[in-house]
Amino acid sequence: MAQHHRFTLTTHSQEVCGLKWSPDGRYLASGGNDNLVCVWPRVSDGGLSNENQPVRCWSEHQGAVKALAWCPWQSNILASGGGTSDRHIRIWSVNSGSCISSIDSQSQVSSLVFAPNYKELVSAHGYPHNNVVIWKYPLFTKVAELSGHGDRVLSVILSPDNSAMATVAGDETIQIWNSFKVDPVKKKAMDRMLKPTTTGLHHSIR
C-alpha cells in the first residue's frame, strides 16, 4: 500500500519486545523492556481519535515482557510472562482490567502459547532451567516439564492442528514435541462436553 502508515503507538518508554494479535483481531497486545503490558484496539478504517491509546496498561511485572499469548477459547484473556528479574506468568482479563491469577515460574519466561486440545498453557523458559512447561489452565498445576534444549528456549509455536509444538532455542536447535495428540473418539467426547478430559493419550506420550 502506498499509504501504509496507520498509527504510531507510543506508550512504551523502552524497547517493545513482544507483540500479539488477539484471535478475533480486536486487540493488539504489546510487552516492553519497561515492564509494561499494553492492550491496543484495532485501528478501523477512517480511524478514531482514541485508537492510539491503550485499552489496558498493566505494570505488575518486575522484568521485561516478551512472552504474550491470547486464549483461543476466551477471547478477552491474555497471558504474559516476565523476564529474569520477574519470572511470573500472569493472566489478565481485558474486560475487567484485573489480574486473574499469577504464578512464579522460577525461570525467565521467553514465550507462551495456549494449547486448546487440552485447555493448557505452555511456557518456554531461559535462565536458569532452559525448559518448557505445560500447565493445566486455569489451575496452574504442572502437567509436564520438557527438558531437551541446552540454552534458552526462545520461542514455542503450535502445529496447525494443535497436536504438536515446535521449540527453538539458543543452542541452535529446533525440537518437535508430540504433546497434544487426541484420540478421535475422545476428541468428539470432549467437543460435546466443552471441557478437557483429565486422562488420555497425551499424558502417556510425553
mmCIF file of N, CA and C in Angstrom, residues 5 14 21 25 45 66 72 85 87 131 142 147 156-157 205:
data_model
loop_
_atom_site.group_PDB
_atom_site.id
_atom_site.type_symbol
_atom_site.label_atom_id
_atom_site.label_comp_id
_atom_site.label_asym_id
_atom_site.label_seq_id
_atom_site.Cartn_x
_atom_site.Cartn_y
_atom_site.Cartn_z
ATOM 1 N N HIS A 5 1.150 3.676 6.446
ATOM 2 C CA HIS A 5 1.245 4.041 7.856
ATOM 3 C C HIS A 5 -0.138 4.373 8.411
ATOM 4 N N GLN A 14 10.493 2.117 26.638
ATOM 5 C CA GLN A 14 11.681 1.374 26.251
ATOM 6 C C GLN A 14 11.322 0.405 25.134
ATOM 7 N N TRP A 21 -1.460 -10.311 18.255
ATOM 8 C CA TRP A 21 -2.855 -10.005 17.942
ATOM 9 C C TRP A 21 -3.769 -11.009 18.637
ATOM 10 N N GLY A 25 -8.926 -10.522 16.327
ATOM 11 C CA GLY A 25 -8.426 -9.322 15.670
ATOM 12 C C GLY A 25 -8.831 -8.016 16.315
ATOM 13 N N ASP A 45 -11.021 1.445 9.651
ATOM 14 C CA ASP A 45 -10.902 2.336 8.503
ATOM 15 C C ASP A 45 -11.431 3.715 8.876
ATOM 16 N N LYS A 66 8.365 -10.199 27.154
ATOM 17 C CA LYS A 66 8.472 -10.667 25.769
ATOM 18 C C LYS A 66 7.375 -11.668 25.433
ATOM 19 N N PRO A 72 -7.412 -18.836 23.040
ATOM 20 C CA PRO A 72 -8.276 -19.000 21.863
ATOM 21 C C PRO A 72 -9.733 -19.301 22.194
ATOM 22 N N SER A 85 14.255 -10.979 36.066
ATOM 23 C CA SER A 85 14.027 -10.319 37.344
ATOM 24 C C SER A 85 12.581 -10.419 37.823
ATOM 25 N N ARG A 87 9.983 -13.376 36.343
ATOM 26 C CA ARG A 87 9.741 -14.827 36.222
ATOM 27 C C ARG A 87 8.282 -15.231 36.404
ATOM 28 N N ASN A 131 13.897 -24.711 29.874
ATOM 29 C CA ASN A 131 12.986 -25.822 29.581
ATOM 30 C C ASN A 131 11.635 -25.314 29.107
ATOM 31 N N LYS A 142 1.203 -28.248 37.190
ATOM 32 C CA LYS A 142 2.126 -28.705 36.157
ATOM 33 C C LYS A 142 1.683 -30.044 35.595
ATOM 34 N N SER A 147 12.545 -31.090 29.026
ATOM 35 C CA SER A 147 13.942 -30.646 29.036
ATOM 36 C C SER A 147 14.675 -31.324 27.894
ATOM 37 N N VAL A 156 8.057 -20.849 21.258
ATOM 38 C CA VAL A 156 7.285 -22.078 21.104
ATOM 39 C C VAL A 156 6.063 -21.764 20.258
ATOM 40 N N ILE A 157 5.726 -22.676 19.351
ATOM 41 C CA ILE A 157 4.582 -22.482 18.464
ATOM 42 C C ILE A 157 3.893 -23.816 18.241
ATOM 43 N N ILE A 205 2.317 -39.976 26.148
ATOM 44 C CA ILE A 205 3.303 -39.816 25.076
ATOM 45 C C ILE A 205 4.359 -38.785 25.417
#
